[in-house]
C-alpha positions as a LaTeX table, in Angstrom:
\begin{tabular}{lrrr}
\hline
Residue & $x$ (\AA) & $y$ (\AA) & $z$ (\AA) \\
\hline
Lys1 & 17.84 & $-6.43$ & $-16.97$ \\
His2 & 15.73 & $-5.37$ & $-14.84$ \\
Asn3 & 18.18 & $-2.68$ & $-12.76$ \\
Ala4 & 17.81 & $-4.66$ & $-9.23$ \\
Gly5 & 20.42 & $-3.86$ & $-6.96$ \\
Ala6 & 22.86 & $-6.65$ & $-5.04$ \\
Phe7 & 20.77 & $-8.93$ & $-3.01$ \\
Gln8 & 21.23 & $-8.57$ & 0.56 \\
Phe9 & 20.24 & $-10.93$ & 3.79 \\
Ala10 & 21.45 & $-11.35$ & 7.12 \\
Thr11 & 22.77 & $-14.25$ & 9.13 \\
Asp12 & 22.71 & $-12.49$ & 12.55 \\
Ala13 & 20.64 & $-10.33$ & 14.59 \\
Ala14 & 23.67 & $-7.40$ & 14.01 \\
Glu15 & 22.75 & $-7.29$ & 10.38 \\
Arg16 & 19.15 & $-8.35$ & 10.32 \\
Asp17 & 19.41 & $-4.68$ & 12.05 \\
Arg18 & 21.32 & $-2.87$ & 10.29 \\
Leu19 & 19.36 & $-4.36$ & 6.97 \\
Trp20 & 15.91 & $-3.09$ & 8.89 \\
Gln21 & 17.36 & 0.33 & 9.88 \\
Ala22 & 18.04 & 1.03 & 5.93 \\
Arg23 & 14.18 & 0.11 & 5.61 \\
Lys24 & 13.24 & 2.31 & 8.29 \\
Gly25 & 14.95 & 4.97 & 6.92 \\
Ala26 & 13.81 & 4.87 & 3.69 \\
Ile27 & 10.80 & 7.56 & 4.68 \\
Trp28 & 12.84 & 9.94 & 5.21 \\
Ser29 & 14.41 & 9.86 & 2.35 \\
Ala30 & 11.79 & 9.74 & 0.67 \\
Gln31 & 11.20 & 13.36 & 2.67 \\
Ser32 & 13.89 & 15.12 & 1.02 \\
Leu33 & 12.83 & 14.46 & $-2.33$ \\
Arg34 & 9.78 & 17.08 & $-1.53$ \\
Pro35 & 10.64 & 19.86 & 1.51 \\
Gly36 & 7.36 & 20.54 & 3.14 \\
Ala37 & 5.52 & 17.20 & 1.49 \\
Glu38 & 4.22 & 14.66 & 3.61 \\
Pro39 & 4.24 & 10.68 & 2.96 \\
Trp40 & 1.28 & 8.81 & 2.19 \\
Val41 & 2.00 & 5.63 & 2.07 \\
Thr42 & 0.09 & 2.61 & 0.64 \\
Asp43 & 0.87 & $-0.73$ & $-0.45$ \\
Val44 & $-0.40$ & $-3.82$ & $-2.56$ \\
Cys45 & 0.79 & $-7.16$ & $-2.68$ \\
Val46 & 0.47 & $-9.62$ & $-5.49$ \\
Pro47 & 1.56 & $-13.44$ & $-6.16$ \\
Ile48 & 5.64 & $-13.26$ & $-6.65$ \\
Ser49 & 4.79 & $-14.21$ & $-10.36$ \\
Arg50 & 3.59 & $-11.56$ & $-11.08$ \\
Leu51 & 5.69 & $-9.53$ & $-8.56$ \\
Ala52 & 7.85 & $-8.31$ & $-11.82$ \\
Glu53 & 5.09 & $-7.01$ & $-14.24$ \\
Cys54 & 2.95 & $-5.41$ & $-10.93$ \\
Leu55 & 5.97 & $-3.50$ & $-9.82$ \\
Glu56 & 7.19 & $-2.31$ & $-13.68$ \\
Glu57 & 3.64 & $-1.09$ & $-14.34$ \\
Thr58 & 3.13 & 0.64 & $-11.44$ \\
Arg59 & 6.22 & 2.42 & $-12.09$ \\
Arg60 & 5.50 & 3.76 & $-15.03$ \\
Asp61 & 2.24 & 5.26 & $-13.88$ \\
Leu62 & 4.81 & 6.68 & $-11.27$ \\
Ala63 & 7.49 & 8.24 & $-13.65$ \\
Glu64 & 4.95 & 9.92 & $-15.66$ \\
Ser65 & 3.31 & 11.72 & $-12.82$ \\
Tyr66 & 4.50 & 15.20 & $-11.12$ \\
Leu67 & 4.07 & 13.61 & $-7.98$ \\
Pro68 & 7.58 & 12.28 & $-6.03$ \\
Ala69 & 6.88 & 8.76 & $-5.10$ \\
Pro70 & 9.54 & 6.13 & $-4.57$ \\
Val71 & 8.95 & 2.26 & $-4.09$ \\
Val72 & 10.45 & 0.48 & $-1.09$ \\
Gly73 & 9.66 & $-3.13$ & 0.08 \\
His74 & 10.12 & $-6.68$ & 1.24 \\
Val75 & 9.12 & $-7.89$ & $-1.81$ \\
Gly76 & 9.94 & $-11.80$ & $-0.79$ \\
Asp77 & 6.61 & $-11.92$ & $-0.03$ \\
Gly78 & 4.80 & $-10.03$ & $-3.29$ \\
Asn79 & 4.53 & $-6.46$ & $-0.90$ \\
Phe80 & 5.44 & $-3.45$ & $-2.21$ \\
His81 & 4.89 & 0.06 & $-0.81$ \\
Val82 & 4.58 & 3.52 & $-2.68$ \\
Cys83 & 5.51 & 6.63 & $-0.42$ \\
Phe84 & 3.43 & 9.14 & $-2.17$ \\
Met85 & 5.27 & 12.33 & $-1.31$ \\
Val86 & 2.74 & 15.18 & $-1.25$ \\
Asp87 & 1.00 & 18.66 & $-0.08$ \\
Lys88 & $-2.11$ & 17.31 & 2.00 \\
Asn89 & $-3.49$ & 21.03 & 1.73 \\
Asp90 & $-3.26$ & 20.64 & $-2.11$ \\
Pro91 & $-6.52$ & 18.90 & $-3.93$ \\
Ala92 & $-4.66$ & 18.36 & $-6.80$ \\
Asp93 & $-1.91$ & 16.66 & $-5.20$ \\
Leu94 & $-4.45$ & 14.45 & $-2.94$ \\
Ala95 & $-6.33$ & 13.80 & $-6.25$ \\
Glu96 & $-3.77$ & 12.33 & $-8.36$ \\
Ala97 & $-2.27$ & 9.99 & $-5.05$ \\
Gln98 & $-5.49$ & 8.69 & $-5.18$ \\
Arg99 & $-5.60$ & 8.13 & $-8.86$ \\
Leu100 & $-2.24$ & 6.65 & $-8.97$ \\
Asn101 & $-3.24$ & 3.99 & $-5.86$ \\
Thr102 & $-6.44$ & 3.41 & $-7.33$ \\
Arg103 & $-4.40$ & 1.99 & $-10.28$ \\
Met104 & $-1.97$ & $-0.06$ & $-8.21$ \\
Ile105 & $-5.22$ & $-1.23$ & $-6.47$ \\
Glu106 & $-6.81$ & $-2.55$ & $-9.22$ \\
Arg107 & $-3.29$ & $-3.42$ & $-11.10$ \\
Ala108 & $-2.82$ & $-5.86$ & $-7.75$ \\
Leu109 & $-6.84$ & $-6.86$ & $-8.10$ \\
Ala110 & $-5.65$ & $-8.64$ & $-11.55$ \\
Met111 & $-2.82$ & $-9.89$ & $-10.92$ \\
Asp112 & $-5.15$ & $-12.19$ & $-8.40$ \\
Gly113 & $-3.29$ & $-9.98$ & $-5.46$ \\
Thr114 & $-5.25$ & $-7.92$ & $-2.91$ \\
Cys115 & $-5.01$ & $-4.36$ & $-2.02$ \\
Thr116 & $-3.23$ & $-3.92$ & 1.13 \\
Gly117 & $-0.19$ & $-6.71$ & 2.19 \\
Glu118 & 0.25 & $-5.14$ & 6.19 \\
His119 & $-1.33$ & $-1.36$ & 6.33 \\
Gly120 & $-4.21$ & $-2.74$ & 6.56 \\
Ile121 & $-8.11$ & $-1.35$ & 4.95 \\
Gly122 & $-8.88$ & 1.05 & 7.77 \\
Thr123 & $-11.20$ & 4.06 & 5.97 \\
Gly124 & $-8.65$ & 3.81 & 3.06 \\
Lys125 & $-9.07$ & 1.21 & 1.00 \\
Ala126 & $-12.84$ & 0.24 & 2.42 \\
Gln127 & $-14.29$ & 0.69 & $-1.17$ \\
Phe128 & $-11.79$ & $-1.94$ & $-2.37$ \\
Leu129 & $-12.97$ & $-4.70$ & $-0.45$ \\
Pro130 & $-16.18$ & $-5.82$ & $-2.31$ \\
Met131 & $-13.90$ & $-5.65$ & $-5.83$ \\
Glu132 & $-11.82$ & $-8.13$ & $-4.29$ \\
Leu133 & $-13.93$ & $-10.23$ & $-2.31$ \\
Gly134 & $-17.35$ & $-9.97$ & $-3.47$ \\
Asp135 & $-20.44$ & $-8.30$ & $-2.00$ \\
Ala136 & $-21.17$ & $-11.34$ & $-0.15$ \\
Asn137 & $-18.31$ & $-11.98$ & 1.64 \\
Val138 & $-18.13$ & $-8.53$ & 2.46 \\
Glu139 & $-21.71$ & $-8.64$ & 3.79 \\
Leu140 & $-20.93$ & $-11.66$ & 5.77 \\
Gln141 & $-17.57$ & $-9.69$ & 7.72 \\
Arg142 & $-20.31$ & $-6.66$ & 8.23 \\
Lys143 & $-22.14$ & $-9.83$ & 10.26 \\
Leu144 & $-19.62$ & $-11.17$ & 12.07 \\
Lys145 & $-18.38$ & $-7.82$ & 13.15 \\
Leu146 & $-21.96$ & $-6.88$ & 14.33 \\
Cys147 & $-22.35$ & $-10.34$ & 16.08 \\
Leu148 & $-19.04$ & $-9.57$ & 17.96 \\
Asp149 & $-19.44$ & $-6.18$ & 18.35 \\
Pro150 & $-23.35$ & $-5.01$ & 18.44 \\
Gln151 & $-21.69$ & $-1.72$ & 20.51 \\
Asn152 & $-19.28$ & $-0.97$ & 17.90 \\
Ile153 & $-16.95$ & $-0.41$ & 20.46 \\
Leu154 & $-14.02$ & $-2.38$ & 18.84 \\
Asn155 & $-12.70$ & $-0.17$ & 15.43 \\
Pro156 & $-15.50$ & 1.91 & 15.03 \\
Gly157 & $-15.63$ & 3.82 & 11.27 \\
Lys158 & $-13.17$ & 1.15 & 10.16 \\
Ile159 & $-13.64$ & $-1.11$ & 7.19 \\
Phe160 & $-18.02$ & $-0.94$ & 7.16 \\
Ile161 & $-17.76$ & 2.77 & 7.34 \\
Asp162 & $-21.41$ & 3.45 & 7.11 \\
Asp163 & $-22.36$ & 1.82 & 10.16 \\
\hline
\end{tabular}
């Protein structure tokens, strides 16, 4: 019904390593979709009950874009990744990837998910933290960071970019 492939699981270390190798090799396969382009990988995570809906809507957005952007993931925890293949010197490519990424994040948040499952907030998703957690919670995190790191030597310029 949803064009899924076979589900595979590992019962021993060698089989687990083989399956992980396939996932790790996905980025190299993505690069063949647009020679010369570079991968820009992002992710979101949603409750399992909303995963199919989120994936379908995201794939619909990606199908309407000119950017090659395969989707991979370990979706058993609701986390999936999109690998935008962009020319990082082309402002149009970067704007299109950002537009699609923003739609994906807003969709995940509307589905009670999170803007990242494992790639972290860093600088690229800091703008979405207030939307996800609320201004008061972000301010509390900012104050805790200041208390624990008054010299701002731990991950300077990450998350709280204006500090």
